[in-house]
Amino acid sequence: MSDCIFCKIIAKEIPGTIVYEDEYVVAFEDVNPQLPVHTLIVPREHYDHIGDDISPELLGKLFATVPLIAKMKGVDQTGYRVVVNTGEDGRQTVHHLHIHVLGGALMPIRMGPAD
Ligand code: DGP
């Protein structure tokens, strides 16, 4: 998608700190990290969100990348959180499916009442 910021990072049209890539998946550092480790895992192909008719195979490849990134970032032993914000209520702001991998400190965020 020509106006998608993550498609531009994947295509290397704009800068991004890419830490892993293969035929299906790209992982890069979040520009606005919420914790010491905050890496995003995205499919190369554009999907708006997790419900956007994505194949189980590709979903598998995306989620199989999570432990790879956790190990690469050194949080596989200490633990981490995996988040997929989806749609308006999920507070998704970039509409290219992405998995957040967050760690490196005790998680400050707990689910609570909506604000
Ligand atoms: P979400 O709320 O789940 O849609 O999170 C989108 C994340 O994407 C957010 O944590 C900030 C990050 N982000 C937004 N724009 C850019 C960008 O241009 N580059 C990078 N690396 N990350 C971005």
mmCIF file of C-alpha atoms and ligand atoms in Angstrom:
data_model
loop_
_atom_site.group_PDB
_atom_site.id
_atom_site.type_symbol
_atom_site.label_atom_id
_atom_site.label_comp_id
_atom_site.label_asym_id
_atom_site.label_seq_id
_atom_site.Cartn_x
_atom_site.Cartn_y
_atom_site.Cartn_z
ATOM 1 C CA MET A 1 0.000 0.000 0.000
ATOM 2 C CA SER A 2 1.550 3.245 -1.155
ATOM 3 C CA ASP A 3 0.485 5.329 1.860
ATOM 4 C CA CYS A 4 1.338 2.744 4.525
ATOM 5 C CA ILE A 5 4.290 3.701 6.754
ATOM 6 C CA PHE A 6 5.139 0.072 7.564
ATOM 7 C CA CYS A 7 5.082 -0.900 3.855
ATOM 8 C CA LYS A 8 7.595 1.923 3.314
ATOM 9 C CA ILE A 9 9.859 0.618 6.101
ATOM 10 C CA ILE A 10 9.632 -2.918 4.658
ATOM 11 C CA ALA A 11 10.497 -1.573 1.189
ATOM 12 C CA LYS A 12 13.336 0.490 2.751
ATOM 13 C CA GLU A 13 11.855 3.652 1.286
ATOM 14 C CA ILE A 14 12.036 5.262 4.729
ATOM 15 C CA PRO A 15 14.409 4.464 7.607
ATOM 16 C CA GLY A 16 13.621 1.776 10.126
ATOM 17 C CA THR A 17 15.820 -0.237 12.464
ATOM 18 C CA ILE A 18 15.209 -3.668 10.988
ATOM 19 C CA VAL A 19 16.407 -6.454 13.288
ATOM 20 C CA TYR A 20 15.123 -9.479 11.366
ATOM 21 C CA GLU A 21 13.696 -10.247 7.942
ATOM 22 C CA ASP A 22 12.848 -13.265 5.879
ATOM 23 C CA GLU A 23 10.634 -14.044 2.911
ATOM 24 C CA TYR A 24 7.396 -13.450 4.841
ATOM 25 C CA VAL A 25 8.153 -11.364 7.903
ATOM 26 C CA VAL A 26 10.035 -8.208 8.900
ATOM 27 C CA ALA A 27 10.810 -7.078 12.461
ATOM 28 C CA PHE A 28 11.932 -3.575 13.370
ATOM 29 C CA GLU A 29 12.240 -1.363 16.431
ATOM 30 C CA ASP A 30 9.232 0.691 17.480
ATOM 31 C CA VAL A 31 9.946 4.404 16.941
ATOM 32 C CA ASN A 32 8.302 5.211 20.281
ATOM 33 C CA PRO A 33 9.377 2.402 22.630
ATOM 34 C CA GLN A 34 7.187 1.809 25.682
ATOM 35 C CA LEU A 35 9.778 -0.436 27.353
ATOM 36 C CA PRO A 36 13.528 -1.102 26.878
ATOM 37 C CA VAL A 37 12.609 -3.797 24.354
ATOM 38 C CA HIS A 38 9.859 -2.836 21.934
ATOM 39 C CA THR A 39 10.033 -4.562 18.574
ATOM 40 C CA LEU A 40 7.307 -4.844 15.947
ATOM 41 C CA ILE A 41 6.830 -7.933 13.785
ATOM 42 C CA VAL A 42 4.924 -7.418 10.540
ATOM 43 C CA PRO A 43 4.042 -9.425 7.452
ATOM 44 C CA ARG A 44 5.807 -8.251 4.290
ATOM 45 C CA GLU A 45 2.486 -8.286 2.526
ATOM 46 C CA HIS A 46 0.008 -5.615 3.628
ATOM 47 C CA TYR A 47 -2.898 -6.695 5.849
ATOM 48 C CA ASP A 48 -4.839 -4.036 7.725
ATOM 49 C CA HIS A 49 -5.290 -6.120 10.889
ATOM 50 C CA ILE A 50 -5.373 -9.656 12.224
ATOM 51 C CA GLY A 51 -8.905 -10.224 10.890
ATOM 52 C CA ASP A 52 -7.991 -9.166 7.351
ATOM 53 C CA ASP A 53 -8.278 -12.594 5.682
ATOM 54 C CA ILE A 54 -4.699 -13.585 6.465
ATOM 55 C CA SER A 55 -3.811 -17.247 5.978
ATOM 56 C CA PRO A 56 -3.180 -19.479 8.996
ATOM 57 C CA GLU A 57 0.223 -20.265 7.474
ATOM 58 C CA LEU A 58 1.276 -16.618 7.437
ATOM 59 C CA LEU A 59 -0.140 -16.070 10.925
ATOM 60 C CA GLY A 60 1.948 -19.034 12.021
ATOM 61 C CA LYS A 61 5.076 -17.541 10.466
ATOM 62 C CA LEU A 62 4.407 -14.206 12.210
ATOM 63 C CA PHE A 63 3.904 -15.759 15.630
ATOM 64 C CA ALA A 64 6.801 -18.172 15.167
ATOM 65 C CA THR A 65 8.991 -15.065 14.852
ATOM 66 C CA VAL A 66 8.041 -13.900 18.372
ATOM 67 C CA PRO A 67 10.380 -16.268 20.294
ATOM 68 C CA LEU A 68 13.156 -15.577 17.783
ATOM 69 C CA ILE A 69 12.927 -11.854 18.461
ATOM 70 C CA ALA A 70 12.627 -12.422 22.217
ATOM 71 C CA LYS A 71 15.841 -14.422 22.162
ATOM 72 C CA MET A 72 17.586 -11.910 19.886
ATOM 73 C CA LYS A 73 16.610 -9.065 22.246
ATOM 74 C CA GLY A 74 17.624 -11.018 25.349
ATOM 75 C CA VAL A 75 14.212 -11.250 27.008
ATOM 76 C CA ASP A 76 13.468 -14.921 26.379
ATOM 77 C CA GLN A 77 14.440 -15.838 29.957
ATOM 78 C CA THR A 78 13.012 -12.815 31.769
ATOM 79 C CA GLY A 79 9.662 -12.709 29.976
ATOM 80 C CA TYR A 80 7.852 -10.309 27.739
ATOM 81 C CA ARG A 81 4.426 -9.305 26.514
ATOM 82 C CA VAL A 82 2.999 -9.879 23.039
ATOM 83 C CA VAL A 83 0.296 -7.434 21.917
ATOM 84 C CA VAL A 84 -1.743 -7.128 18.737
ATOM 85 C CA ASN A 85 -3.829 -3.965 18.896
ATOM 86 C CA THR A 86 -6.781 -4.288 16.549
ATOM 87 C CA GLY A 87 -9.208 -1.655 15.314
ATOM 88 C CA GLU A 88 -10.519 1.438 17.010
ATOM 89 C CA ASP A 89 -11.332 -0.030 20.436
ATOM 90 C CA GLY A 90 -7.999 -1.871 20.352
ATOM 91 C CA ARG A 91 -6.298 1.511 19.800
ATOM 92 C CA GLN A 92 -4.590 0.365 16.607
ATOM 93 C CA THR A 93 -2.944 3.425 15.091
ATOM 94 C CA VAL A 94 -0.971 1.932 12.195
ATOM 95 C CA HIS A 95 -3.200 -0.098 9.923
ATOM 96 C CA HIS A 96 -0.666 -2.691 8.826
ATOM 97 C CA LEU A 97 -0.935 -5.797 11.002
ATOM 98 C CA HIS A 98 1.838 -5.843 13.592
ATOM 99 C CA ILE A 99 2.782 -7.756 16.712
ATOM 100 C CA HIS A 100 4.352 -5.784 19.559
ATOM 101 C CA VAL A 101 7.039 -7.614 21.542
ATOM 102 C CA LEU A 102 7.578 -5.696 24.796
ATOM 103 C CA GLY A 103 10.015 -6.441 27.584
ATOM 104 C CA GLY A 104 13.229 -5.623 29.369
ATOM 105 C CA ALA A 105 11.478 -4.369 32.508
ATOM 106 C CA LEU A 106 8.617 -5.419 34.726
ATOM 107 C CA MET A 107 5.463 -4.653 32.805
ATOM 108 C CA PRO A 108 3.898 -1.443 34.176
ATOM 109 C CA ILE A 109 0.654 -1.866 32.326
ATOM 110 C CA ARG A 110 -2.320 -3.755 33.698
ATOM 111 C CA MET A 111 -5.736 -4.081 32.148
ATOM 112 C CA GLY A 112 -8.050 -1.691 33.933
ATOM 113 C CA PRO A 113 -11.238 0.266 33.482
ATOM 114 C CA ALA A 114 -11.606 2.053 30.139
ATOM 115 C CA ASP A 115 -10.776 5.752 30.188
HETATM 116 P P1 DGP B 1 -0.509 0.397 17.338
HETATM 117 O O1 DGP B 1 -1.120 1.297 18.356
HETATM 118 O O2 DGP B 1 -0.597 -1.060 17.799
HETATM 119 O O3 DGP B 1 -1.053 0.605 15.960
HETATM 120 O O4 DGP B 1 1.033 0.725 17.356
HETATM 121 C C1 DGP B 1 1.723 1.291 16.312
HETATM 122 C C2 DGP B 1 3.152 1.430 16.736
HETATM 123 O O5 DGP B 1 3.910 1.808 15.603
HETATM 124 C C3 DGP B 1 3.402 2.482 17.805
HETATM 125 O O6 DGP B 1 3.930 1.830 18.971
HETATM 126 C C4 DGP B 1 4.425 3.421 17.210
HETATM 127 C C5 DGP B 1 4.929 2.676 16.005
HETATM 128 N N1 DGP B 1 5.227 3.524 14.867
HETATM 129 C C6 DGP B 1 4.426 4.465 14.309
HETATM 130 N N2 DGP B 1 5.032 5.049 13.263
HETATM 131 C C7 DGP B 1 6.245 4.443 13.150
HETATM 132 C C8 DGP B 1 7.330 4.615 12.257
HETATM 133 O O7 DGP B 1 7.330 5.443 11.337
HETATM 134 N N3 DGP B 1 8.427 3.825 12.459
HETATM 135 C C9 DGP B 1 8.473 2.895 13.464
HETATM 136 N N4 DGP B 1 9.582 2.174 13.566
HETATM 137 N N5 DGP B 1 7.456 2.702 14.319
HETATM 138 C C10 DGP B 1 6.361 3.467 14.166
#
